[in-house]
GROMACS .gro file of C-alpha atoms in nm:
model
  245
    1MET     CA    1   0.000   0.000   0.000
    2LYS     CA    2   0.109   0.356  -0.076
    3CYS     CA    3   0.023   0.663   0.129
    4LEU     CA    4  -0.036   1.008  -0.019
    5PHE     CA    5  -0.043   1.327   0.185
    6LEU     CA    6  -0.230   1.625   0.044
    7ALA     CA    7  -0.011   1.921   0.140
    8ALA     CA    8  -0.046   2.177  -0.136
    9GLY     CA    9  -0.254   2.435   0.048
   10TYR     CA   10  -0.131   2.776   0.159
   11ALA     CA   11  -0.305   2.782   0.500
   12THR     CA   12  -0.382   3.155   0.486
   13ARG     CA   13  -0.600   3.133   0.798
   14LEU     CA   14  -0.292   3.037   0.998
   15TYR     CA   15  -0.084   3.340   0.904
   16PRO     CA   16   0.171   3.445   1.021
   17LEU     CA   17   0.271   3.089   1.121
   18THR     CA   18   0.229   2.952   0.770
   19GLU     CA   19   0.315   3.255   0.562
   20ASN     CA   20   0.653   3.102   0.484
   21PHE     CA   21   0.618   2.753   0.631
   22PRO     CA   22   0.388   2.459   0.542
   23LYS     CA   23   0.109   2.372   0.783
   24PRO     CA   24   0.169   1.992   0.777
   25LEU     CA   25   0.515   2.049   0.924
   26LEU     CA   26   0.395   2.266   1.213
   27LYS     CA   27   0.475   2.100   1.542
   28VAL     CA   28   0.215   1.962   1.779
   29ARG     CA   29   0.368   1.877   2.115
   30GLU     CA   30   0.718   1.914   1.965
   31LYS     CA   31   0.649   1.684   1.670
   32PRO     CA   32   0.547   1.777   1.312
   33ILE     CA   33   0.192   1.685   1.214
   34LEU     CA   34   0.313   1.454   0.936
   35ASP     CA   35   0.544   1.274   1.178
   36TRP     CA   36   0.248   1.187   1.400
   37LEU     CA   37   0.064   1.034   1.105
   38ILE     CA   38   0.362   0.844   0.966
   39ASP     CA   39   0.476   0.713   1.305
   40ASP     CA   40   0.129   0.567   1.358
   41LEU     CA   41   0.140   0.385   1.024
   42GLU     CA   42   0.498   0.273   1.079
   43SER     CA   43   0.398   0.104   1.406
   44GLN     CA   44   0.283  -0.181   1.181
   45PRO     CA   45   0.594  -0.276   0.978
   46GLY     CA   46   0.530  -0.331   0.610
   47LEU     CA   47   0.189  -0.165   0.606
   48VAL     CA   48   0.308   0.122   0.382
   49ASP     CA   49   0.597   0.075   0.140
   50GLU     CA   50   0.611   0.433   0.008
   51TYR     CA   51   0.492   0.777   0.114
   52VAL     CA   52   0.418   1.058  -0.131
   53VAL     CA   53   0.371   1.423  -0.038
   54VAL     CA   54   0.214   1.650  -0.299
   55THR     CA   55   0.277   2.015  -0.233
   56ASN     CA   56   0.317   2.350  -0.409
   57ASP     CA   57   0.622   2.527  -0.543
   58LYS     CA   58   0.640   2.763  -0.246
   59PHE     CA   59   0.682   2.486   0.012
   60ALA     CA   60   0.844   2.200  -0.182
   61ALA     CA   61   1.194   2.274  -0.046
   62HIS     CA   62   1.064   2.258   0.313
   63PHE     CA   63   0.929   1.909   0.255
   64GLU     CA   64   1.248   1.799   0.081
   65ASP     CA   65   1.445   1.909   0.387
   66TRP     CA   66   1.201   1.731   0.618
   67THR     CA   67   1.238   1.398   0.432
   68LYS     CA   68   1.605   1.391   0.535
   69SER     CA   69   1.499   1.339   0.896
   70ARG     CA   70   1.287   1.034   0.808
   71GLY     CA   71   1.410   0.684   0.733
   72GLU     CA   72   1.114   0.583   0.517
   73ARG     CA   73   1.098   0.622   0.141
   74ILE     CA   74   0.921   0.956   0.084
   75VAL     CA   75   0.864   1.115  -0.256
   76VAL     CA   76   0.786   1.486  -0.278
   77VAL     CA   77   0.578   1.596  -0.579
   78ASN     CA   78   0.577   1.968  -0.662
   79ASP     CA   79   0.253   2.067  -0.837
   80GLY     CA   80   0.410   2.390  -0.965
   81ALA     CA   81   0.154   2.626  -0.811
   82LYS     CA   82   0.310   2.945  -0.678
   83THR     CA   83   0.011   3.117  -0.515
   84ASN     CA   84  -0.312   3.030  -0.339
   85GLU     CA   85  -0.505   3.173  -0.634
   86THR     CA   86  -0.335   2.942  -0.884
   87ARG     CA   87  -0.356   2.618  -0.680
   88LEU     CA   88  -0.467   2.306  -0.866
   89GLY     CA   89  -0.710   2.176  -0.605
   90ALA     CA   90  -0.685   1.860  -0.397
   91VAL     CA   91  -0.832   1.623  -0.656
   92LYS     CA   92  -0.600   1.734  -0.936
   93ASP     CA   93  -0.308   1.722  -0.692
   94ALA     CA   94  -0.393   1.361  -0.609
   95GLN     CA   95  -0.405   1.265  -0.976
   96LEU     CA   96  -0.077   1.445  -1.044
   97ALA     CA   97   0.090   1.258  -0.757
   98ILE     CA   98  -0.041   0.924  -0.883
   99GLU     CA   99   0.105   0.996  -1.227
  100LYS     CA  100   0.438   1.140  -1.111
  101ALA     CA  101   0.503   0.872  -0.849
  102GLN     CA  102   0.368   0.600  -1.082
  103ILE     CA  103   0.134   0.464  -0.816
  104ASP     CA  104  -0.036   0.136  -0.905
  105ASP     CA  105  -0.143   0.003  -0.568
  106ASP     CA  106  -0.402   0.052  -0.297
  107LEU     CA  107  -0.367   0.413  -0.188
  108LEU     CA  108  -0.428   0.575   0.149
  109VAL     CA  109  -0.491   0.949   0.095
  110LEU     CA  110  -0.467   1.179   0.395
  111ALA     CA  111  -0.497   1.551   0.452
  112GLY     CA  112  -0.164   1.665   0.591
  113ASP     CA  113  -0.323   1.898   0.846
  114ASN     CA  114  -0.545   1.662   1.047
  115LEU     CA  115  -0.467   1.443   1.348
  116LEU     CA  116  -0.656   1.152   1.501
  117ASP     CA  117  -0.650   1.010   1.853
  118PHE     CA  118  -0.699   0.655   1.719
  119SER     CA  119  -0.481   0.455   1.483
  120LEU     CA  120  -0.516   0.478   1.108
  121ARG     CA  121  -0.436   0.107   1.107
  122ARG     CA  122  -0.795   0.041   1.216
  123PHE     CA  123  -0.925   0.224   0.909
  124VAL     CA  124  -0.686   0.039   0.678
  125ALA     CA  125  -0.793  -0.296   0.825
  126TYR     CA  126  -1.158  -0.206   0.762
  127ALA     CA  127  -1.087  -0.114   0.400
  128GLN     CA  128  -0.885  -0.428   0.338
  129GLU     CA  129  -1.168  -0.637   0.478
  130LYS     CA  130  -1.416  -0.462   0.248
  131ARG     CA  131  -1.177  -0.492  -0.049
  132SER     CA  132  -1.314  -0.165  -0.175
  133THR     CA  133  -1.264   0.210  -0.167
  134CYS     CA  134  -1.352   0.345   0.177
  135VAL     CA  135  -1.381   0.672   0.365
  136MET     CA  136  -1.420   0.768   0.729
  137ARG     CA  137  -1.736   0.913   0.881
  138TYR     CA  138  -1.840   1.079   1.205
  139TYR     CA  139  -2.172   1.195   1.346
  140GLU     CA  140  -2.225   1.572   1.349
  141PRO     CA  141  -2.532   1.696   1.535
  142GLU     CA  142  -2.503   2.066   1.448
  143LEU     CA  143  -2.678   2.186   1.131
  144GLY     CA  144  -2.441   2.481   1.088
  145LYS     CA  145  -2.136   2.253   1.083
  146LEU     CA  146  -2.305   2.004   0.849
  147ARG     CA  147  -2.351   2.283   0.595
  148LYS     CA  148  -1.973   2.333   0.589
  149ARG     CA  149  -1.877   1.966   0.548
  150GLY     CA  150  -1.912   1.678   0.307
  151VAL     CA  151  -2.228   1.493   0.415
  152ALA     CA  152  -2.305   1.134   0.315
  153GLU     CA  153  -2.610   0.911   0.320
  154ILE     CA  154  -2.516   0.562   0.440
  155ASP     CA  155  -2.713   0.238   0.389
  156ASP     CA  156  -2.734  -0.059   0.627
  157ALA     CA  157  -2.424  -0.215   0.470
  158GLU     CA  158  -2.220   0.100   0.549
  159ARG     CA  159  -2.208   0.187   0.181
  160ILE     CA  160  -2.234   0.551   0.071
  161VAL     CA  161  -2.558   0.604  -0.123
  162SER     CA  162  -2.488   0.972  -0.196
  163MET     CA  163  -2.263   1.252  -0.079
  164ILE     CA  164  -2.278   1.630  -0.114
  165GLU     CA  165  -2.013   1.888  -0.028
  166LYS     CA  166  -2.148   2.172   0.189
  167PRO     CA  167  -2.520   2.094   0.140
  168ALA     CA  168  -2.778   2.364   0.212
  169GLU     CA  169  -3.014   2.092   0.334
  170PRO     CA  170  -2.811   1.797   0.470
  171LYS     CA  171  -2.972   1.457   0.422
  172SER     CA  172  -2.793   1.296   0.716
  173HIS     CA  173  -2.565   1.370   1.010
  174TRP     CA  174  -2.270   1.170   0.871
  175CYS     CA  175  -1.971   1.387   0.782
  176VAL     CA  176  -1.677   1.263   0.576
  177PRO     CA  177  -1.335   1.398   0.683
  178PRO     CA  178  -1.032   1.397   0.448
  179PHE     CA  179  -0.911   1.040   0.507
  180TYR     CA  180  -0.959   0.803   0.214
  181TYR     CA  181  -0.857   0.453   0.106
  182TYR     CA  182  -0.870   0.407  -0.270
  183ALA     CA  183  -0.866   0.049  -0.389
  184ARG     CA  184  -0.617  -0.009  -0.666
  185LYS     CA  185  -0.895  -0.096  -0.911
  186ASP     CA  186  -1.051   0.248  -0.861
  187LEU     CA  187  -0.744   0.466  -0.911
  188LYS     CA  188  -0.817   0.499  -1.282
  189LEU     CA  189  -1.154   0.652  -1.194
  190ILE     CA  190  -0.992   0.962  -1.045
  191LYS     CA  191  -0.881   1.093  -1.383
  192ARG     CA  192  -1.219   1.004  -1.528
  193GLY     CA  193  -1.390   1.198  -1.251
  194ILE     CA  194  -1.184   1.510  -1.326
  195GLU     CA  195  -1.261   1.479  -1.697
  196SER     CA  196  -1.632   1.436  -1.613
  197GLY     CA  197  -1.639   1.767  -1.430
  198CYS     CA  198  -1.640   1.668  -1.065
  199GLY     CA  199  -1.523   1.938  -0.825
  200VAL     CA  200  -1.146   1.948  -0.780
  201ASP     CA  201  -1.087   2.187  -0.490
  202ALA     CA  202  -1.225   1.982  -0.198
  203PRO     CA  203  -1.108   1.617  -0.189
  204GLY     CA  204  -1.457   1.506  -0.088
  205SER     CA  205  -1.592   1.617  -0.426
  206LEU     CA  206  -1.424   1.315  -0.580
  207VAL     CA  207  -1.591   1.082  -0.330
  208ALA     CA  208  -1.929   1.241  -0.412
  209TRP     CA  209  -1.873   1.149  -0.777
  210LEU     CA  210  -1.703   0.816  -0.711
  211CYS     CA  211  -1.982   0.669  -0.498
  212GLU     CA  212  -2.203   0.683  -0.807
  213GLN     CA  213  -1.951   0.477  -1.006
  214THR     CA  214  -1.845   0.207  -0.759
  215ASN     CA  215  -1.903   0.084  -0.404
  216VAL     CA  216  -1.759   0.318  -0.141
  217TYR     CA  217  -1.790   0.216   0.223
  218ALA     CA  218  -1.775   0.439   0.531
  219PHE     CA  219  -1.583   0.349   0.846
  220GLU     CA  220  -1.728   0.504   1.161
  221MET     CA  221  -1.450   0.683   1.347
  222PRO     CA  222  -1.389   0.534   1.693
  223GLY     CA  223  -1.229   0.851   1.827
  224LYS     CA  224  -1.166   1.219   1.775
  225ARG     CA  225  -1.033   1.417   1.480
  226TYR     CA  226  -0.839   1.741   1.512
  227ASP     CA  227  -0.877   1.964   1.205
  228ILE     CA  228  -0.605   2.229   1.222
  229GLY     CA  229  -0.759   2.507   1.016
  230ASP     CA  230  -0.690   2.830   1.200
  231LEU     CA  231  -0.496   2.972   1.493
  232ALA     CA  232  -0.765   2.881   1.746
  233SER     CA  233  -0.778   2.515   1.638
  234TYR     CA  234  -0.397   2.499   1.640
  235GLU     CA  235  -0.393   2.625   1.998
  236THR     CA  236  -0.657   2.366   2.090
  237VAL     CA  237  -0.468   2.071   1.946
  238GLN     CA  238  -0.151   2.187   2.119
  239LYS     CA  239  -0.331   2.169   2.453
  240GLU     CA  240  -0.543   1.858   2.403
  241TYR     CA  241  -0.364   1.617   2.173
  242GLN     CA  242  -0.203   1.321   2.347
  243GLY     CA  243  -0.125   1.102   2.048
  244VAL     CA  244  -0.282   0.777   1.929
  245ARG     CA  245  -0.465   0.569   2.185
   0.00000   0.00000   0.00000
């Protein structure tokens, strides 16, 4: 299995911390965000045989320097974007990384700015049991937050029936955070989705399109997610995060 980190954003809401430094390398309890995610996966030897980080031209050198501190095989893909206004979008970044790194394997795709207090290995095990593309899901009771998330309808078999990004009228309380497991057989569908006109900015837009093409299952998160989006949430994770349970 390969693992792809989406790290091409400019994190403008975290300025001045991220004005000249990438958010996924910010430290949480003296450890970069990406290190937390990789160390969790590396706790099961052989689970991931290659990591890929797709980033922009502004921050590529930072990630190249960071890879020198890691023992794993990590490939950095520069998408060439130089400003927030000219970014490719998460879905096009994922496709670019697949092409550049020549990925032909099951693929774990993770946002590089989120942390979990439970192991990603549990999600991978779920996806491997399903032998299908899978996402995570969590229950969100607040209507205001649902309208700002990707919201999915789930059937009794835990399969996604439909999904909408930022719906005005949410059809369920199940939100889909940016953690995805793409089965090898479905990787070719990503390019087709882009060509078909699916949204490319939010990574969940691909899932919304993909669940109409193939089976996509949703793993219910057994713990908490920390989305580091602004200065307040960064301060919160610094105080609360204790690592993987």
